[in-house]
mmCIF file of C-alpha atoms in Angstrom:
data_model
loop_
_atom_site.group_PDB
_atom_site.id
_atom_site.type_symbol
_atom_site.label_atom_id
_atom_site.label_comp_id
_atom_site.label_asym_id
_atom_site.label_seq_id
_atom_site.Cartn_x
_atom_site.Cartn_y
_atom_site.Cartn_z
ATOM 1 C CA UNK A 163 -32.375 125.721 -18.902
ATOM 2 C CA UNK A 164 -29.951 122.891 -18.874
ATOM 3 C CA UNK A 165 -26.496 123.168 -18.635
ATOM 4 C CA UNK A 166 -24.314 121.601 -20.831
ATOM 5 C CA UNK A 167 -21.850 119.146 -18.273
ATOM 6 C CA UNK A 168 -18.101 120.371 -17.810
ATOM 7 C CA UNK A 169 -15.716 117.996 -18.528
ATOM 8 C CA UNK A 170 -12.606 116.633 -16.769
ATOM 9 C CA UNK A 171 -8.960 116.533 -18.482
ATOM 10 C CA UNK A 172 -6.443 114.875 -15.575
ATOM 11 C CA UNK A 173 -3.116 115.623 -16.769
ATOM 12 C CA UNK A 174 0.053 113.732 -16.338
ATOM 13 C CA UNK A 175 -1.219 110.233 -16.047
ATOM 14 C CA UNK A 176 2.001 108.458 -15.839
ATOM 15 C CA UNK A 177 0.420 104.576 -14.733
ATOM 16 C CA UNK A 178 -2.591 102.002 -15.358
ATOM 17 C CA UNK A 179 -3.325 102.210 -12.227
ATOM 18 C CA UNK A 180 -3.942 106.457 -12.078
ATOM 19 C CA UNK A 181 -5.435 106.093 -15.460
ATOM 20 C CA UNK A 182 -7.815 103.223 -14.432
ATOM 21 C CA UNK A 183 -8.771 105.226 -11.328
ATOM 22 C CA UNK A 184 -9.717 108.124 -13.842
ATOM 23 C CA UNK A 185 -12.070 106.273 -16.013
ATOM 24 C CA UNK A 186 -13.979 104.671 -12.898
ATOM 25 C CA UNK A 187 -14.224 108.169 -11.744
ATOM 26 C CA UNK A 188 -15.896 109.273 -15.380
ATOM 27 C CA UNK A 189 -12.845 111.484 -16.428
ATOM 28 C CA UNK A 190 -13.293 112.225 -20.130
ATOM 29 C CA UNK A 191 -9.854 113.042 -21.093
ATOM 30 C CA UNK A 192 -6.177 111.848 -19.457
ATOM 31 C CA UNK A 193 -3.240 113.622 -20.818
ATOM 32 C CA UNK A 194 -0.002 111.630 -21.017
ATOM 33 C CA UNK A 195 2.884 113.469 -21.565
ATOM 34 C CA UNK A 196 5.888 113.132 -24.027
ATOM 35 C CA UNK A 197 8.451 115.956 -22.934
ATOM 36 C CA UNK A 198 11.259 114.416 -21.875
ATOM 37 C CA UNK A 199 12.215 116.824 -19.256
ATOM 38 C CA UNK A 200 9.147 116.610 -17.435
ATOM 39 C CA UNK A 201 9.104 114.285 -14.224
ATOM 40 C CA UNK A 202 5.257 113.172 -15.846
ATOM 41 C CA UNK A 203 7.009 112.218 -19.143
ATOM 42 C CA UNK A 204 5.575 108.516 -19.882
ATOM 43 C CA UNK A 205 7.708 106.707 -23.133
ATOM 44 C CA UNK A 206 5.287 105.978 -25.764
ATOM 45 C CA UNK A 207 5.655 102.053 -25.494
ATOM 46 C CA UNK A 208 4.296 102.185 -21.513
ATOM 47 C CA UNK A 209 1.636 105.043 -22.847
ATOM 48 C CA UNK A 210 0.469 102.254 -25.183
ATOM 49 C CA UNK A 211 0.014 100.298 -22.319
ATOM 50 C CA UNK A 212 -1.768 102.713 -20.693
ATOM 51 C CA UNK A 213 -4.008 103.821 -23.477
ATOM 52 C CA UNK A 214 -5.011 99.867 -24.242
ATOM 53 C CA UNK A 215 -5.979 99.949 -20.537
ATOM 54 C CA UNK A 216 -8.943 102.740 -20.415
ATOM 55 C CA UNK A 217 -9.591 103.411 -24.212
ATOM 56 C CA UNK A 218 -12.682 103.796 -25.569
ATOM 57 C CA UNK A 219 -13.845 104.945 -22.209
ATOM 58 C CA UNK A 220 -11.485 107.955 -22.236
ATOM 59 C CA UNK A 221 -10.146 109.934 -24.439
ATOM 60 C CA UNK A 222 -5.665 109.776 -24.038
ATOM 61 C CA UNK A 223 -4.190 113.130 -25.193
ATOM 62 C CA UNK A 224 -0.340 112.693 -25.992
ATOM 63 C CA UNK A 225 0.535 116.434 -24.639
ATOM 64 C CA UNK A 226 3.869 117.852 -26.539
ATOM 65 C CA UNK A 227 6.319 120.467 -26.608
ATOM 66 C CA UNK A 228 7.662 122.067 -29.106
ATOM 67 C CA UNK A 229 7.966 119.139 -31.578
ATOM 68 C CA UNK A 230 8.092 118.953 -35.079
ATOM 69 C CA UNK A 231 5.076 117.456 -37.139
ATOM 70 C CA UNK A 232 7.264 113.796 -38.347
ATOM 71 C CA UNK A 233 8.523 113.842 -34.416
ATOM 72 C CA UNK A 234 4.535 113.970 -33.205
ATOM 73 C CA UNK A 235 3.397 111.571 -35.499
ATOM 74 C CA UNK A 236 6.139 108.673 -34.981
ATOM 75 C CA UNK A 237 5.561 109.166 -31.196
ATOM 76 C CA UNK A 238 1.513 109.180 -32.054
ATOM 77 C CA UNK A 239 1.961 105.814 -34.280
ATOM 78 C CA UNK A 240 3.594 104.222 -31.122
ATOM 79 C CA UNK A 241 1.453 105.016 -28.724
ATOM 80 C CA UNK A 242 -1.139 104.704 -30.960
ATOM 81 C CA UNK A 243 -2.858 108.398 -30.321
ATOM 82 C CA UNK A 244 -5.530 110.099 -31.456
ATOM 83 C CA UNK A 245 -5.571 113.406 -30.132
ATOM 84 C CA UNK A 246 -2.379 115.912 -29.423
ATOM 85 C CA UNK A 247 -1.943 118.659 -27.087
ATOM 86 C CA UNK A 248 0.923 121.063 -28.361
ATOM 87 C CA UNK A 249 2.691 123.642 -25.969
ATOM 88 C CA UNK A 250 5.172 126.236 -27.105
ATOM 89 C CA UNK A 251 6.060 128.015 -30.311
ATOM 90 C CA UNK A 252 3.714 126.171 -32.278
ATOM 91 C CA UNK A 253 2.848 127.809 -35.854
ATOM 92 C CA UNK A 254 -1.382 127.685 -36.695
ATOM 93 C CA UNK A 255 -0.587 126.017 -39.877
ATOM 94 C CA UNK A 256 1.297 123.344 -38.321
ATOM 95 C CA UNK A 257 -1.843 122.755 -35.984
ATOM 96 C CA UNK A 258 -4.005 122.659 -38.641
ATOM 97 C CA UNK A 259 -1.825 120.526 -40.641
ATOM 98 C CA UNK A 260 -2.251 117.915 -37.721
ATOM 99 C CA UNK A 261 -5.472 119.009 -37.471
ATOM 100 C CA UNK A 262 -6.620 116.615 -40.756
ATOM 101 C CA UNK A 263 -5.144 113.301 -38.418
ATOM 102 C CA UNK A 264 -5.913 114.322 -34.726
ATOM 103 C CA UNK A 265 -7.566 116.259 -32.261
ATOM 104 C CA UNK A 266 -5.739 119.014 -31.435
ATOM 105 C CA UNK A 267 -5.978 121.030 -28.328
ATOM 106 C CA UNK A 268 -3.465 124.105 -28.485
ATOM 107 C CA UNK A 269 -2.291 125.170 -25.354
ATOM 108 C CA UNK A 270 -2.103 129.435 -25.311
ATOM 109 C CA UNK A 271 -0.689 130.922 -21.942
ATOM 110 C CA UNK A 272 -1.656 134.313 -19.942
ATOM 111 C CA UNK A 273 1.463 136.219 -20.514
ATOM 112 C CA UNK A 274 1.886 139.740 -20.846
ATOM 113 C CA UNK A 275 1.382 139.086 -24.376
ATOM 114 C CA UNK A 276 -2.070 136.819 -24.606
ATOM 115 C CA UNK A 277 -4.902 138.589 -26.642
ATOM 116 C CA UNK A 278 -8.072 136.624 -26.406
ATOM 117 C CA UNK A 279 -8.517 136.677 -29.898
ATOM 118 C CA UNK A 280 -5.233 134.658 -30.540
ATOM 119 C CA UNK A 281 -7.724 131.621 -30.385
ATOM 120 C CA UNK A 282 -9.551 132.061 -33.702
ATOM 121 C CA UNK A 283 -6.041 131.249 -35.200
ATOM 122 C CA UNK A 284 -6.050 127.709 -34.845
ATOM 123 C CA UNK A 285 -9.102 127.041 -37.043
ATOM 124 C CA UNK A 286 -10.484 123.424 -36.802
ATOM 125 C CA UNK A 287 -8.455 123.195 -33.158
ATOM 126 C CA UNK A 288 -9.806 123.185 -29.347
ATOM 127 C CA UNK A 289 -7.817 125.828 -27.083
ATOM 128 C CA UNK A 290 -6.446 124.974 -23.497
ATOM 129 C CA UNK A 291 -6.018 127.907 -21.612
ATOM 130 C CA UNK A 292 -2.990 127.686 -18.790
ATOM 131 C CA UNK A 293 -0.737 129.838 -16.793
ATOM 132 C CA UNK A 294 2.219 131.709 -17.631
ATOM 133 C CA UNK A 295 6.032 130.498 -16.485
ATOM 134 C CA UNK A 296 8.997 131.550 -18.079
ATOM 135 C CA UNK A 297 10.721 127.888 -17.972
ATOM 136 C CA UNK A 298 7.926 125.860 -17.456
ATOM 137 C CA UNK A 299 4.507 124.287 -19.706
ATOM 138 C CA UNK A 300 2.292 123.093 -17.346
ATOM 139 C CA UNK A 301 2.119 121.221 -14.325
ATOM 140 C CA UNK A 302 3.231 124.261 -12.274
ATOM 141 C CA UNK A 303 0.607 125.313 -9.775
ATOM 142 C CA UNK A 304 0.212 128.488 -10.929
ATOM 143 C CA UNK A 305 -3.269 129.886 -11.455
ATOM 144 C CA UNK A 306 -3.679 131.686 -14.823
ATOM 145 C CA UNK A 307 -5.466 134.557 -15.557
ATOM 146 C CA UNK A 308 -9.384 133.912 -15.436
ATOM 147 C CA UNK A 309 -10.687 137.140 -16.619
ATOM 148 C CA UNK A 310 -8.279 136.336 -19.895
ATOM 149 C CA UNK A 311 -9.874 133.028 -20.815
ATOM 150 C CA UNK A 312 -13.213 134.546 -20.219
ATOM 151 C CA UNK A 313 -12.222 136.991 -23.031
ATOM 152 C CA UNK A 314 -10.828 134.203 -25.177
ATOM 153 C CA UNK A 315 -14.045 132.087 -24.964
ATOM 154 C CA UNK A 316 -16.059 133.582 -28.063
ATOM 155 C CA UNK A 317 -12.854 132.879 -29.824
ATOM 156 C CA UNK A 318 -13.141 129.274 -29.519
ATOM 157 C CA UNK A 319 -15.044 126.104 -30.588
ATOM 158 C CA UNK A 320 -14.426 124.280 -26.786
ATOM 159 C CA UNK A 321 -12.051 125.750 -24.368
ATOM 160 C CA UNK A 322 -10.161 124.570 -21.589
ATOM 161 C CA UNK A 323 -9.236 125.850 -18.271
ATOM 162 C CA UNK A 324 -5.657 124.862 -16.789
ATOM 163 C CA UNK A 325 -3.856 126.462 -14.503
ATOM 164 C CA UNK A 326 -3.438 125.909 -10.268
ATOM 165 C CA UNK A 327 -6.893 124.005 -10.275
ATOM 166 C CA UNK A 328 -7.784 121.631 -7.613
ATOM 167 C CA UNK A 329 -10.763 120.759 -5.480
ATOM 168 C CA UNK A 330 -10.975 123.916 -3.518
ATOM 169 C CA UNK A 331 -10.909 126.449 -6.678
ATOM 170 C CA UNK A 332 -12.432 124.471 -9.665
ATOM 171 C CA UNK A 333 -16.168 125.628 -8.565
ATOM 172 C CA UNK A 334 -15.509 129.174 -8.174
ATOM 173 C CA UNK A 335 -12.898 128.708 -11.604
ATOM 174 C CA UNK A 336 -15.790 127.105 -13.503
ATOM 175 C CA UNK A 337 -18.735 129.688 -12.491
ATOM 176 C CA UNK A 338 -15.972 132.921 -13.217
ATOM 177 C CA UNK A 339 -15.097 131.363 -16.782
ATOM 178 C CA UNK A 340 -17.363 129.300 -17.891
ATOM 179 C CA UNK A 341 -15.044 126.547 -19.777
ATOM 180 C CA UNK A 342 -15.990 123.523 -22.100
ATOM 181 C CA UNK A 343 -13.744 121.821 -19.825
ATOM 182 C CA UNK A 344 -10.783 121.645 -16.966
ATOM 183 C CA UNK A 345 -7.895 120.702 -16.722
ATOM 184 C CA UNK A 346 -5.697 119.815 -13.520
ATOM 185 C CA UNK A 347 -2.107 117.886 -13.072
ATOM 186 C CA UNK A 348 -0.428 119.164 -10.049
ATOM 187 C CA UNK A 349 -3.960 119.560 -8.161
ATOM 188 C CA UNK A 350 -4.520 115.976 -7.818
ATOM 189 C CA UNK A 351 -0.836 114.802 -7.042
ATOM 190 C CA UNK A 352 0.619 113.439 -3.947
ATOM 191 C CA UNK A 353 4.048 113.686 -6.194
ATOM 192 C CA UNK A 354 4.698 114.700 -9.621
ATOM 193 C CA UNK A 355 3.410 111.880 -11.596
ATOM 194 C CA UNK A 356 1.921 110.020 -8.788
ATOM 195 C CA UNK A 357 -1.947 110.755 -8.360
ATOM 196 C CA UNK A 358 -3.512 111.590 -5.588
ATOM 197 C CA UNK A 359 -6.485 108.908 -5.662
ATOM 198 C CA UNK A 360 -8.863 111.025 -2.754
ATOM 199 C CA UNK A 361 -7.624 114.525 -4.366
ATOM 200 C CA UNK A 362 -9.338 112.632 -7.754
ATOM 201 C CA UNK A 363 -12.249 112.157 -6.025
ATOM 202 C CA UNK A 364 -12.865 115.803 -4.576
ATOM 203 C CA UNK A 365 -11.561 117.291 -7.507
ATOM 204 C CA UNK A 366 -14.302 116.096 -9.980
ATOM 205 C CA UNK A 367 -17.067 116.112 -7.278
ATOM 206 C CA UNK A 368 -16.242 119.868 -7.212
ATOM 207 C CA UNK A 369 -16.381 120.082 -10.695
ATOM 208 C CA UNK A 370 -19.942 117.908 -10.904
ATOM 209 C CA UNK A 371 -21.346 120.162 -8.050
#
């Protein structure tokens, strides 16, 4: 039986040059982020930039936090995006809403409060699964809990695993859960924001092997 190929989501592209390196590599998503208090956070004029640089040959994901819908979609129009990532207290209808413009992957963490079946509320929208921190979305290091997004799978149309990945744990992540696709940031990064061009390299021949 064949097995459907995982695919790759490097988050936290911050340059041409990391994003280029990506593409060569056959990563199918790069996730460029728009919080302004992250050290990844890329202004949407240079994420243009970016996005001219490797699109159609990867898919860019503008990833957000807690934004409102008009905020997300002038920063979208700039940077001229076509699918969103949204962190935080994030109402379903407001995913669905942006749902009828964009691909939307909603990020849901493994807190004390996750229920697997939280996924089938964001009808029509992919689910990125990612670790808990109380101050933090994303980019921390911190594995999240695999048994959880095993649950959460039959909930979803395509899932993805985030959470402490990197080239050392993304087999044994991949065979435990089972995802659509992963996702790493901090994995791959000799700084934050600054890939890791080698790390790149193991980390998807892990995930190919």
């Amino acid at each position: 039986m064949k097995m459907n190929r995982v695919q790759v989501k490097i988050c936290g592209v911050t340059s041409i040059d990391d994003a280029k390196k990506c593409t060569d590599l056959g990563v199918d998503m790069i996730g460029l982020n728009f919080c302004c208090e992250s050290p990844r956070y890329v202004e949407p004029k240079i994420a243009r930039k970016i996005i001219e640089a490797v699109v159609p040959r990867v898919c860019a994901v503008g990833v957000f936090v807690e934004r409102t819908i008009n905020e997300v979609r002038k920063t979208a129009a700039v940077a001229d995006l076509r699918c969103l990532q949204l962190h935080g207290n994030i109402r379903p209808e407001t995913c669905q809403e942006l749902a009828h413009e964009f691909r939307v992957i909603r990020v849901l963490r493994t807190d004390n409060r996750f229920q697997p079946q939280d996924a089938q509320f964001f009808l029509g929208c992919d689910v990125l699964i990612d670790a808990h921190h109380p101050e933090l979305h994303g980019g921390t290091g911190q594995i999240c809990d695999w048994s959880a997004a095993r649950a959460a799978l039959p909930f979803t149309r395509f899932l993805i695993l985030s959470g402490g990945l990197n080239p050392n744990n993304v087999g044994k992540a991949i065979a435990t859960v089972a995802p659509h696709a992963v996702d790493v940031c901090s994995g791959v990064e000799s700084v934050p924001g600054l890939k890791d061009h080698r790390a790149l390299e193991k980390f998807i021949a892990a995930v190919r092997d």
